[in-house]
Coordinates of N, CA and C in Angstrom, one line a residue:
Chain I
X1 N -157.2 127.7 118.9 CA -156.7 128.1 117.6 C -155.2 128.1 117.5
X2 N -154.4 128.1 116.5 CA -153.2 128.2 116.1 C -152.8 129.1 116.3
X3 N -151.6 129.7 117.4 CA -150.9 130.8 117.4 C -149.4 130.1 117.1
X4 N -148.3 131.3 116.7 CA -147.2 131.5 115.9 C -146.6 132.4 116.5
X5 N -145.4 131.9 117.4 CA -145.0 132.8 118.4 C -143.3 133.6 117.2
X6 N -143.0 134.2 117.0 CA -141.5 134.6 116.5 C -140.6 135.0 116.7
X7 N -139.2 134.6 117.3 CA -138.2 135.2 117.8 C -136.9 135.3 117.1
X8 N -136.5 136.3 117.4 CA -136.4 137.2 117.6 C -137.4 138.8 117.0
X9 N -138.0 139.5 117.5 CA -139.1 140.3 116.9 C -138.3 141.1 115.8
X10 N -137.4 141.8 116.3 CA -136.1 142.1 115.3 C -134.5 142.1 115.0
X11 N -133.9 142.5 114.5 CA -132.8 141.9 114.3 C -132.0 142.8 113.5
X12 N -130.6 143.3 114.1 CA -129.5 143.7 113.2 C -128.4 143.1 113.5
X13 N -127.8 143.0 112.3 CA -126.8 142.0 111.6 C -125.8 142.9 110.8
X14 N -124.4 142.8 111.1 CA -123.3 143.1 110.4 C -123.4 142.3 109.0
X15 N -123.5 142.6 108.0 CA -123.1 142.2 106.4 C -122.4 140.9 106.6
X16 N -122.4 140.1 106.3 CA -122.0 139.0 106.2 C -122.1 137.9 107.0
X17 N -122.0 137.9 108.4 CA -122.8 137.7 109.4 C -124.1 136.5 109.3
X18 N -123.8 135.3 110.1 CA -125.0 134.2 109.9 C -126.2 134.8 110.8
X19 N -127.3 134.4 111.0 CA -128.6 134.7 111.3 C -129.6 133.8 111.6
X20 N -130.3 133.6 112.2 CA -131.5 132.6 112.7 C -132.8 133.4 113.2
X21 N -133.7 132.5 112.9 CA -135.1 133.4 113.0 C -136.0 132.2 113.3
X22 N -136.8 132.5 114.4 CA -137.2 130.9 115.1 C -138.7 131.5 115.2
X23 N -139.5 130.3 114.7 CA -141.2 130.3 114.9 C -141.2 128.7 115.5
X24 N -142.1 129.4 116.3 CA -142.8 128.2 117.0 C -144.7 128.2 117.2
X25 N -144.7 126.9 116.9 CA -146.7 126.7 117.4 C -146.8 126.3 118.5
X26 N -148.0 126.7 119.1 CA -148.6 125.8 119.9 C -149.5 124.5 119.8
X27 N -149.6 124.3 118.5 CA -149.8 123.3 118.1 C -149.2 122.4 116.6
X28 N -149.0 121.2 116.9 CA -148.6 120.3 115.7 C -148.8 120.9 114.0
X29 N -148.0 121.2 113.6 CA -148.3 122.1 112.2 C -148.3 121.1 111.0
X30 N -149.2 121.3 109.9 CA -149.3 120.5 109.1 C -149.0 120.9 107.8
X31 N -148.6 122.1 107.8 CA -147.4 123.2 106.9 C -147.2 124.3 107.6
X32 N -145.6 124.7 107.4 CA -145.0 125.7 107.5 C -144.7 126.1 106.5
X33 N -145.1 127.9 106.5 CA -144.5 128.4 104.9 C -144.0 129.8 105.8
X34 N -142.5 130.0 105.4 CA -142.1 131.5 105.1 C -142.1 132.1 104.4
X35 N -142.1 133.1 104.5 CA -142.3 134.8 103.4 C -141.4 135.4 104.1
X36 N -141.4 136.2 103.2 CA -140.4 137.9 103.5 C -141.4 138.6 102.7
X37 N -141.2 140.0 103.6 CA -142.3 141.2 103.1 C -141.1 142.3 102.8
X38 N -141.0 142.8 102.2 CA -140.3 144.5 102.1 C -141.4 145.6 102.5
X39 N -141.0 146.8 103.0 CA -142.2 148.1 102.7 C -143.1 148.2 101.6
X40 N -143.8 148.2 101.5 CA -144.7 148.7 100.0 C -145.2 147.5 99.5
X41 N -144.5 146.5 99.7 CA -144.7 145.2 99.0 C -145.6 143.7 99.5
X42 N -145.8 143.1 98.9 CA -146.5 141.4 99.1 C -145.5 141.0 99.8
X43 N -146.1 139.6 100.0 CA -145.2 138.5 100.7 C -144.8 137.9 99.6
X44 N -143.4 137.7 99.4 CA -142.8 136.5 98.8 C -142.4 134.8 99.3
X45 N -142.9 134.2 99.1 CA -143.0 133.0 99.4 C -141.6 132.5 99.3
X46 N -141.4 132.1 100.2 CA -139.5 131.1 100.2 C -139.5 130.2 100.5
X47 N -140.1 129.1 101.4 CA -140.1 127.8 101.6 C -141.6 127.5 102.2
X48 N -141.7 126.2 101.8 CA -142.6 125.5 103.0 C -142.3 124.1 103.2
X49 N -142.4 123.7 104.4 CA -142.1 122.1 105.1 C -143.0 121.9 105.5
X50 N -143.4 120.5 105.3 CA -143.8 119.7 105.8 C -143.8 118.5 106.5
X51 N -142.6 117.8 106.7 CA -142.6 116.6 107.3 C -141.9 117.0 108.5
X52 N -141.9 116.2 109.3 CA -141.0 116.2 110.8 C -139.4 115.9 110.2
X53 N -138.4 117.2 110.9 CA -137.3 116.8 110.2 C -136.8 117.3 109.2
X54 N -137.1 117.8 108.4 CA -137.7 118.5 106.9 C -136.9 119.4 107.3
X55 N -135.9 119.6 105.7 CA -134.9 120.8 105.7 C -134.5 121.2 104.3
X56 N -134.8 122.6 103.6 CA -134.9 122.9 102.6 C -133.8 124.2 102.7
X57 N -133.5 124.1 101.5 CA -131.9 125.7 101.3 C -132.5 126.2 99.8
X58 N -132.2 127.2 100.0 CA -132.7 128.3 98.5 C -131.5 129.6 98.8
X59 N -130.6 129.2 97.7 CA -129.4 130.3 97.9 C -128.9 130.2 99.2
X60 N -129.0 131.4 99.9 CA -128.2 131.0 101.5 C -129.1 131.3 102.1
X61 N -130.5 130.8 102.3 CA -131.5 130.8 103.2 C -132.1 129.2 103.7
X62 N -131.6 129.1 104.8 CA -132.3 127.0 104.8 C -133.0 127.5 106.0
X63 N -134.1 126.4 106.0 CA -135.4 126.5 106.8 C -135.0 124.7 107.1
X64 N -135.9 124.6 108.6 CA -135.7 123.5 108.9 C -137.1 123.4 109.9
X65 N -137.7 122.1 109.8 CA -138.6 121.9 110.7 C -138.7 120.9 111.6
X66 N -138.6 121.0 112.9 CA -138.4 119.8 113.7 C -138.9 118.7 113.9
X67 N -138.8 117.8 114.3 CA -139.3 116.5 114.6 C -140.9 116.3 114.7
X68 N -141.1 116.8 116.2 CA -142.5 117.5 116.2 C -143.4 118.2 115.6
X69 N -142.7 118.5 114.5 CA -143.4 119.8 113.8 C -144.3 120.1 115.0
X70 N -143.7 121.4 115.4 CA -144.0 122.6 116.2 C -143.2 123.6 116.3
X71 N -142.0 123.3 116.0 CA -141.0 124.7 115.7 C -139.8 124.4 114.2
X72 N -139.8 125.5 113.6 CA -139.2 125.9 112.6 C -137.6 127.0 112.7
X73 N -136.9 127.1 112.6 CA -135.9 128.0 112.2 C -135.6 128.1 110.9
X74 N -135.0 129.5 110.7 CA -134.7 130.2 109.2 C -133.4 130.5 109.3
X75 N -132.5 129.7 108.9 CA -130.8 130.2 108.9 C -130.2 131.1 107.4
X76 N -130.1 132.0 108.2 CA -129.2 132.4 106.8 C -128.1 133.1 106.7
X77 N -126.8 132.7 105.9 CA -125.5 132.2 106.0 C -125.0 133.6 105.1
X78 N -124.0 134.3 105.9 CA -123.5 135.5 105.1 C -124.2 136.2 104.5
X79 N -125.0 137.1 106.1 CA -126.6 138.2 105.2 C -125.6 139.1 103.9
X80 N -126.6 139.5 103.6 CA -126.6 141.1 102.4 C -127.4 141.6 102.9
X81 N -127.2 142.8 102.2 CA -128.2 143.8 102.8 C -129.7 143.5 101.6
X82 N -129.2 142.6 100.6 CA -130.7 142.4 99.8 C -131.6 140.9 100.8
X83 N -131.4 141.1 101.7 CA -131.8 140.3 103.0 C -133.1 141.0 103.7
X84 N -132.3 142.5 104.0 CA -133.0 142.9 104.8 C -134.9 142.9 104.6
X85 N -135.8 143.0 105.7 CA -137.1 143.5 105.4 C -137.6 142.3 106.7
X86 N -138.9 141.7 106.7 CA -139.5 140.9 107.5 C -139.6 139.8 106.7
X87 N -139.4 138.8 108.3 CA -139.9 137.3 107.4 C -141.2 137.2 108.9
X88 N -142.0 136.5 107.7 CA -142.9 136.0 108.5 C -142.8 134.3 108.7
X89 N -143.6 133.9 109.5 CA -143.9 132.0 109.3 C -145.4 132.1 109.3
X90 N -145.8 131.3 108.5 CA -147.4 130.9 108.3 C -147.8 129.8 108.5
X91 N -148.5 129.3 109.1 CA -148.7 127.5 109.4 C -150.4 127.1 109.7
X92 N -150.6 126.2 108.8 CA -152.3 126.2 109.1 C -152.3 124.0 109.8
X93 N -153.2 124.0 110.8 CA -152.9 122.9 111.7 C -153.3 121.7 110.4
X94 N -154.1 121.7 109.8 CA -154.5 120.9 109.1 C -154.4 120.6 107.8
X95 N -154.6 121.4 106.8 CA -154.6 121.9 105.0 C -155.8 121.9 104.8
X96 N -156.5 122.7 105.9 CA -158.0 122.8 105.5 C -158.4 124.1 106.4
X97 N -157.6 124.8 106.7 CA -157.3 125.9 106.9 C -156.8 127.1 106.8
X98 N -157.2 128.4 106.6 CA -156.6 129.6 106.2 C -154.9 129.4 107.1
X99 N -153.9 130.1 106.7 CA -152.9 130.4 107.1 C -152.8 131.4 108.3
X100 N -152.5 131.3 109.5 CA -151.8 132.2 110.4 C -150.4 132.3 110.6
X101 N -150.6 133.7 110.6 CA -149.3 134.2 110.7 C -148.4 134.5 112.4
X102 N -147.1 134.1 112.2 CA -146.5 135.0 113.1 C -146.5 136.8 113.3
X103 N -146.0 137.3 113.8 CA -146.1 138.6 113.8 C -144.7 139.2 113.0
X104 N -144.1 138.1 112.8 CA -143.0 138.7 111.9 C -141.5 139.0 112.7
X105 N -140.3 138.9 112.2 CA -139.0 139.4 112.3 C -138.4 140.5 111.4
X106 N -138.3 141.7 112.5 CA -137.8 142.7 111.2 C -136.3 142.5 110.7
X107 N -135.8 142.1 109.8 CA -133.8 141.9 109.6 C -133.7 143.5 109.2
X108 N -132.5 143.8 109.6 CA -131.6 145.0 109.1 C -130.5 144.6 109.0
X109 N -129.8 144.9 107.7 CA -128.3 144.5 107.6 C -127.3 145.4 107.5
X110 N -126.8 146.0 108.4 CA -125.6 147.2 108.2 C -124.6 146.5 107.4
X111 N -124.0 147.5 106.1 CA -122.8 147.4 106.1 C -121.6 147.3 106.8
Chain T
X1 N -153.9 136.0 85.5 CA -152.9 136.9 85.5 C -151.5 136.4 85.9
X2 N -150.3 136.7 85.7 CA -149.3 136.3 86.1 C -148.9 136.3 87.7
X3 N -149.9 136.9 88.2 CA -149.7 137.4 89.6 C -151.0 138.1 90.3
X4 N -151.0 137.9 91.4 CA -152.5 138.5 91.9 C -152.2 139.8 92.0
X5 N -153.1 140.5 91.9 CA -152.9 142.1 91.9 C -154.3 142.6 92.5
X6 N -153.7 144.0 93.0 CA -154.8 144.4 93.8 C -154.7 145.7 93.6
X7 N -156.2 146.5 93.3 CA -156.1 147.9 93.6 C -157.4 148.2 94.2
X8 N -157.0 149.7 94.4 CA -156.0 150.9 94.3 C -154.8 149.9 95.2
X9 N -153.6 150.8 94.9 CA -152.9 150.2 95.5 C -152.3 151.6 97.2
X10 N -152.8 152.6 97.0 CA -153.0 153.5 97.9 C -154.5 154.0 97.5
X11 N -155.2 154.1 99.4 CA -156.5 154.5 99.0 C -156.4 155.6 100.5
X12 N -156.7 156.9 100.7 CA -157.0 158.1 101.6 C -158.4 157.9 101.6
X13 N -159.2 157.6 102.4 CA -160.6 158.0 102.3 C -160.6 159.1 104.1
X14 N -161.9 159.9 103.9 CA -162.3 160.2 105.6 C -163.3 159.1 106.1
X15 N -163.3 159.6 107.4 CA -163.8 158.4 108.4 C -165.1 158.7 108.3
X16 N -165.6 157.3 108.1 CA -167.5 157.8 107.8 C -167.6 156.9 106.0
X17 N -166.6 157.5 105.2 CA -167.0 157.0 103.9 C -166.8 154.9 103.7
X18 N -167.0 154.8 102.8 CA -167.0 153.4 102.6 C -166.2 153.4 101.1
X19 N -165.6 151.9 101.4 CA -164.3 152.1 100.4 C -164.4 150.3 99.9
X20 N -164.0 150.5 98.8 CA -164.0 148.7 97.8 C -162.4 148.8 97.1
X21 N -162.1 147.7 98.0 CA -160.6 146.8 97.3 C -160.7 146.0 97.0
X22 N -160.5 145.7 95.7 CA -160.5 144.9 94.5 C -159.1 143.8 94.7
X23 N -159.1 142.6 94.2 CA -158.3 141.4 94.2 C -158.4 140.8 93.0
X24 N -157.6 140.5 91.9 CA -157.5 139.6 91.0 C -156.9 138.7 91.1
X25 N -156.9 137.1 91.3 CA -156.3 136.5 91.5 C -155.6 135.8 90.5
X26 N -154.8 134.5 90.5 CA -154.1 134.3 89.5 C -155.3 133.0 89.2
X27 N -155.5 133.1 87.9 CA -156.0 132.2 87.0 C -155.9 131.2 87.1
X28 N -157.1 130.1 87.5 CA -157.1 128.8 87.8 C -156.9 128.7 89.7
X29 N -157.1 129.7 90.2 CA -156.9 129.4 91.9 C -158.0 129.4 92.3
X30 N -158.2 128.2 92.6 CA -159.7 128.3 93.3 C -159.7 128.9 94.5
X31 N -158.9 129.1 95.7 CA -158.7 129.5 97.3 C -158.6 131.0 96.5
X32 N -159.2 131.6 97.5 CA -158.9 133.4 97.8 C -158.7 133.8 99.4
X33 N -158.0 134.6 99.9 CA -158.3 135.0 101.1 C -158.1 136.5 101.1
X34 N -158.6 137.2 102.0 CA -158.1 138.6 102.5 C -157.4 138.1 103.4
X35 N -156.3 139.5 103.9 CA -155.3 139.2 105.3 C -155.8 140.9 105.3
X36 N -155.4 141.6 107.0 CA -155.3 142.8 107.4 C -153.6 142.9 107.8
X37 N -153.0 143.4 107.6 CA -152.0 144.2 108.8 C -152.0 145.6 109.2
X38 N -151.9 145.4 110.4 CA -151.6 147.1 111.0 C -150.3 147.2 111.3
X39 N -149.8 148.2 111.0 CA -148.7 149.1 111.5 C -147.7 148.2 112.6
X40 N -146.8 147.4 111.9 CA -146.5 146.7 113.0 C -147.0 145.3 113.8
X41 N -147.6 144.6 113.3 CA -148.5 143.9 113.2 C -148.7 142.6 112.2
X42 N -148.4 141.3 112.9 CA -148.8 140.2 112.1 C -149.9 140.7 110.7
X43 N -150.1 139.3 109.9 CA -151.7 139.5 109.4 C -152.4 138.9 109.9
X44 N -153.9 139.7 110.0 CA -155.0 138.8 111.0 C -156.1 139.1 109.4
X45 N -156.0 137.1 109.8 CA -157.0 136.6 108.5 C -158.7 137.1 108.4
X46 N -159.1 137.7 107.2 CA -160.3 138.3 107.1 C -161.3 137.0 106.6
X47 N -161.3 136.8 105.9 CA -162.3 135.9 105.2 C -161.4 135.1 103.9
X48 N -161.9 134.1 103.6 CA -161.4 133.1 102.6 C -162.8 132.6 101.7
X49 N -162.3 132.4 100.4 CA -163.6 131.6 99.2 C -162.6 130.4 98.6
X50 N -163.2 129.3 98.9 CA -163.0 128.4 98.1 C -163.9 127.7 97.2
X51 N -163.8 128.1 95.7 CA -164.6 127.6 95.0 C -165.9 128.4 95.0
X52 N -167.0 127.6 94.8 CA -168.5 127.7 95.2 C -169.0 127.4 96.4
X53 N -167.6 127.2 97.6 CA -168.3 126.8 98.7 C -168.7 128.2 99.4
X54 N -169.8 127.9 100.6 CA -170.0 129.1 101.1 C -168.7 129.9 101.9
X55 N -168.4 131.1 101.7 CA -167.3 131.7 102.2 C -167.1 131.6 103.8
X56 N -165.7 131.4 104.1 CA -165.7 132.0 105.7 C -165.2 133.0 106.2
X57 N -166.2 133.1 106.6 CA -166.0 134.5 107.1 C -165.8 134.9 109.0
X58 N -165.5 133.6 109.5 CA -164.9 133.7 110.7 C -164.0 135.2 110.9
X59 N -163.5 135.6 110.2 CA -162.1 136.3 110.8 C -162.7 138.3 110.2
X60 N -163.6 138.3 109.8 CA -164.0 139.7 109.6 C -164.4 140.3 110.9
X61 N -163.9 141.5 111.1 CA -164.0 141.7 112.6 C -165.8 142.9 113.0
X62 N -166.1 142.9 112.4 CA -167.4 144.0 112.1 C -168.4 143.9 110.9
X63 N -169.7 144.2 111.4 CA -170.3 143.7 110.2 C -170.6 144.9 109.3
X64 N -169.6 145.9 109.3 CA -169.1 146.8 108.2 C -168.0 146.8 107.4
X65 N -167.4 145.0 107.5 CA -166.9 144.7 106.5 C -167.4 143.6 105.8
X66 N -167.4 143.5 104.4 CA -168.2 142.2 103.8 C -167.5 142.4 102.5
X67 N -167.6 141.0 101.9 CA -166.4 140.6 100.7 C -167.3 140.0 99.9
X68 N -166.9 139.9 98.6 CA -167.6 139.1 97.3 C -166.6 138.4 96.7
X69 N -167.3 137.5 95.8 CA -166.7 136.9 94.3 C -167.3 136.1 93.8
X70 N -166.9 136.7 92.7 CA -167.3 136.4 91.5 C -166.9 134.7 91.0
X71 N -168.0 133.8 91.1 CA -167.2 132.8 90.4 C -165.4 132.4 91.0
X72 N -164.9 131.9 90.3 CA -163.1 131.7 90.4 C -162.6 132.8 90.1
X73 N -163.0 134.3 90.0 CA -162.3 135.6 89.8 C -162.3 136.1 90.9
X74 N -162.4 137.8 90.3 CA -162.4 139.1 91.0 C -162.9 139.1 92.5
X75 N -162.0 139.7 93.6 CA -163.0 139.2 94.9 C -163.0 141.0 95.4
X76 N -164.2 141.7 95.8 CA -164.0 143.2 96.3 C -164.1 142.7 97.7
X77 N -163.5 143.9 98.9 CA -163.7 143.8 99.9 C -164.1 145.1 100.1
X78 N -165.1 145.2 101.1 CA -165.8 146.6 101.2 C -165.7 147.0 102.4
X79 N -165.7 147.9 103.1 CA -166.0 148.7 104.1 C -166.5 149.7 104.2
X80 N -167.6 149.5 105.0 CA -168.7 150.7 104.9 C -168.6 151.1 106.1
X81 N -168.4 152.6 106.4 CA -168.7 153.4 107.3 C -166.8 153.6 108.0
X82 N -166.0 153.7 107.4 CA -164.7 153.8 107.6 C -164.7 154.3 108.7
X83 N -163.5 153.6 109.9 CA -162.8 154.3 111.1 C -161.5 154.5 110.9
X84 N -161.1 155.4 111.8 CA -159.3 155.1 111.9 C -159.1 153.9 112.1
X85 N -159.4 153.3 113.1 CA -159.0 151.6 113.1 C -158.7 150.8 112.2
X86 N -159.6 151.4 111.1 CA -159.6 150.2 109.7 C -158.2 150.7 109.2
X87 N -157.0 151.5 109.7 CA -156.2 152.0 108.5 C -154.9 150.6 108.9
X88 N -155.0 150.6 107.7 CA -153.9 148.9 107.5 C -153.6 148.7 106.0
X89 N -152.8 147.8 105.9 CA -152.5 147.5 104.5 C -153.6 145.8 104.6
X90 N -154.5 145.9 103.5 CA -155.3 144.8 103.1 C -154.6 143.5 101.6
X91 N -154.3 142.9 102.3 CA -153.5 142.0 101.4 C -154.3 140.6 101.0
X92 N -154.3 140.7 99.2 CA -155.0 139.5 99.5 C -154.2 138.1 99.1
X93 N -154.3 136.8 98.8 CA -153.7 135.9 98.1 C -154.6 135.0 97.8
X94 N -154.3 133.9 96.8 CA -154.7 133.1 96.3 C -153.9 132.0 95.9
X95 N -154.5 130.8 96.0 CA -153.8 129.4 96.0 C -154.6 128.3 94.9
X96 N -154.1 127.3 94.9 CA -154.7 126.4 93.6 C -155.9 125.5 94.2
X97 N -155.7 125.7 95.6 CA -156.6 125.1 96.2 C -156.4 124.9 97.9
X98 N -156.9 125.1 98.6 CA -156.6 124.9 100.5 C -155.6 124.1 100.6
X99 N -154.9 124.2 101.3 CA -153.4 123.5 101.9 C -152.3 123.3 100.9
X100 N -152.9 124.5 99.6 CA -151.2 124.8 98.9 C -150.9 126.0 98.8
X101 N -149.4 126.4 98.9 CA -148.9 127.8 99.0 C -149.5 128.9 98.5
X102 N -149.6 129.7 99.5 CA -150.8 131.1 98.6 C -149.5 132.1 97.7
X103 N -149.8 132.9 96.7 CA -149.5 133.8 96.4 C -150.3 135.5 96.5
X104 N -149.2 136.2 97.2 CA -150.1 137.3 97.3 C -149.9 137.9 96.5
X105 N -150.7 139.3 97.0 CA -150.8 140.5 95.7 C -149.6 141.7 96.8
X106 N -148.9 142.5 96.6 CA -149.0 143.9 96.6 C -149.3 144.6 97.9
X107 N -150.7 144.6 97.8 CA -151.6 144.9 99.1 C -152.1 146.0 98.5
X108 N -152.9 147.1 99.4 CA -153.6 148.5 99.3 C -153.7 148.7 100.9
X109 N -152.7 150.1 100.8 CA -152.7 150.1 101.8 C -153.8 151.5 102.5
X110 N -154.3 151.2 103.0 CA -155.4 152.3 103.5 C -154.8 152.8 104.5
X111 N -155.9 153.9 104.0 CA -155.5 155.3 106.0 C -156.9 156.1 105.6
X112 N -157.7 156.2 107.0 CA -158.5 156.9 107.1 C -158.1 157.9 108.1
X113 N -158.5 158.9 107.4 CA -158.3 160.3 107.9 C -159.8 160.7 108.8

């Protein structure tokens, strides 16, 4: 089955400060989708890739997927603290499959 | 709906009772799924309905949990006979169809006492 390894588990970050947040599979992924979760709340959906190579930006958050599709990074450029919370990566091997999750990166963003 | 929603969105029950969380999905999505998280903890996928096909239910961990739906609506997840274990936030989502982006709900997050 599809496992979703995530590194760094958590993370604090001086305000302004760039950032990277890396998922990797054990196997060939046929979508990658990130979310961010806050406390209390859903996942919000922020990107998904799919092609080898594949690189998408939404405000200052770009996601990139590598050649292989097998590993993903989440760069993002001058945190805020409306940053903070977890991102997950979700990736199902086929598009005929439920989504697995990594276990998540917690961000904290000090002032 | 403009968004999937789920309630209760806090549920206390004691250990022993059995408890139903409700999921409304967004209008027109045929894919449903439950997710679990615990405290800390990835989501570990419960079951999925696509359409009319038969549900899977690979990922329910006990057969005191079991899920319905209605048609392309409302999906309840039930748990009967509550443990501490079960206490997690139950998240569900829905998509337009298998291998496009889910949107979730909210969650409900449980604790058994």
């Amino acid at each position: 089955s599809q496992e979703l390894e995530q590194s760094p588990q958590s993370l604090i970050v001086q305000e302004g400060k760039n950032l990277t947040i890396n998922c990797t599979s054990s196997k060939t992924l046929y979508g990658l989708y990130w979310y961010k979760q806050k406390y209390g709340e859903g996942l919000i959906f922020l990107m998904m890739l799919q092609k080898g190579g594949e690189e998408k930006s939404h405000e200052k958050i770009t996601a990139k997927l590598d050649e292989k599709k097998q590993q993903s990074s989440l760069h993002i450029t001058a945190s805020q603290p409306s940053h903070a919370g977890i991102y997950l990566c979700g990736a199902d091997g086929s598009g005929n499959t439920p989504l697995v999750f990594g276990k998540g990166t917690r961000l904290s963003v000090i002032a | 709906g403009a968004g999937v929603s789920q309630s209760p969105s806090n549920k206390v029950t004691e250990k022993g009772k059995d408890v139903e969380l409700r999921c409304d999905p967004i209008s027109g999505h045929t894919a449903l799924y439950w997710y679990r998280q615990r405290l800390g903890q990835g989501l570990e996928f419960l079951i999925y309905f696509q359409g009319n096909s038969a549900p899977d239910k690979s990922g329910l961990p006990s057969d005191r949990f079991s899920a319905e739906r209605t048609g392309e609506s409302v999906s309840t997840l039930t748990i009967q006979r509550t443990q501490q274990e079960d206490s997690a936030v139950y998240l569900c989502a829905s998509s337009l169809e298998m291998g496009y982006g889910y949107t979730f709900g909210s969650g409900t997050r449980l604790t058994v006492v």
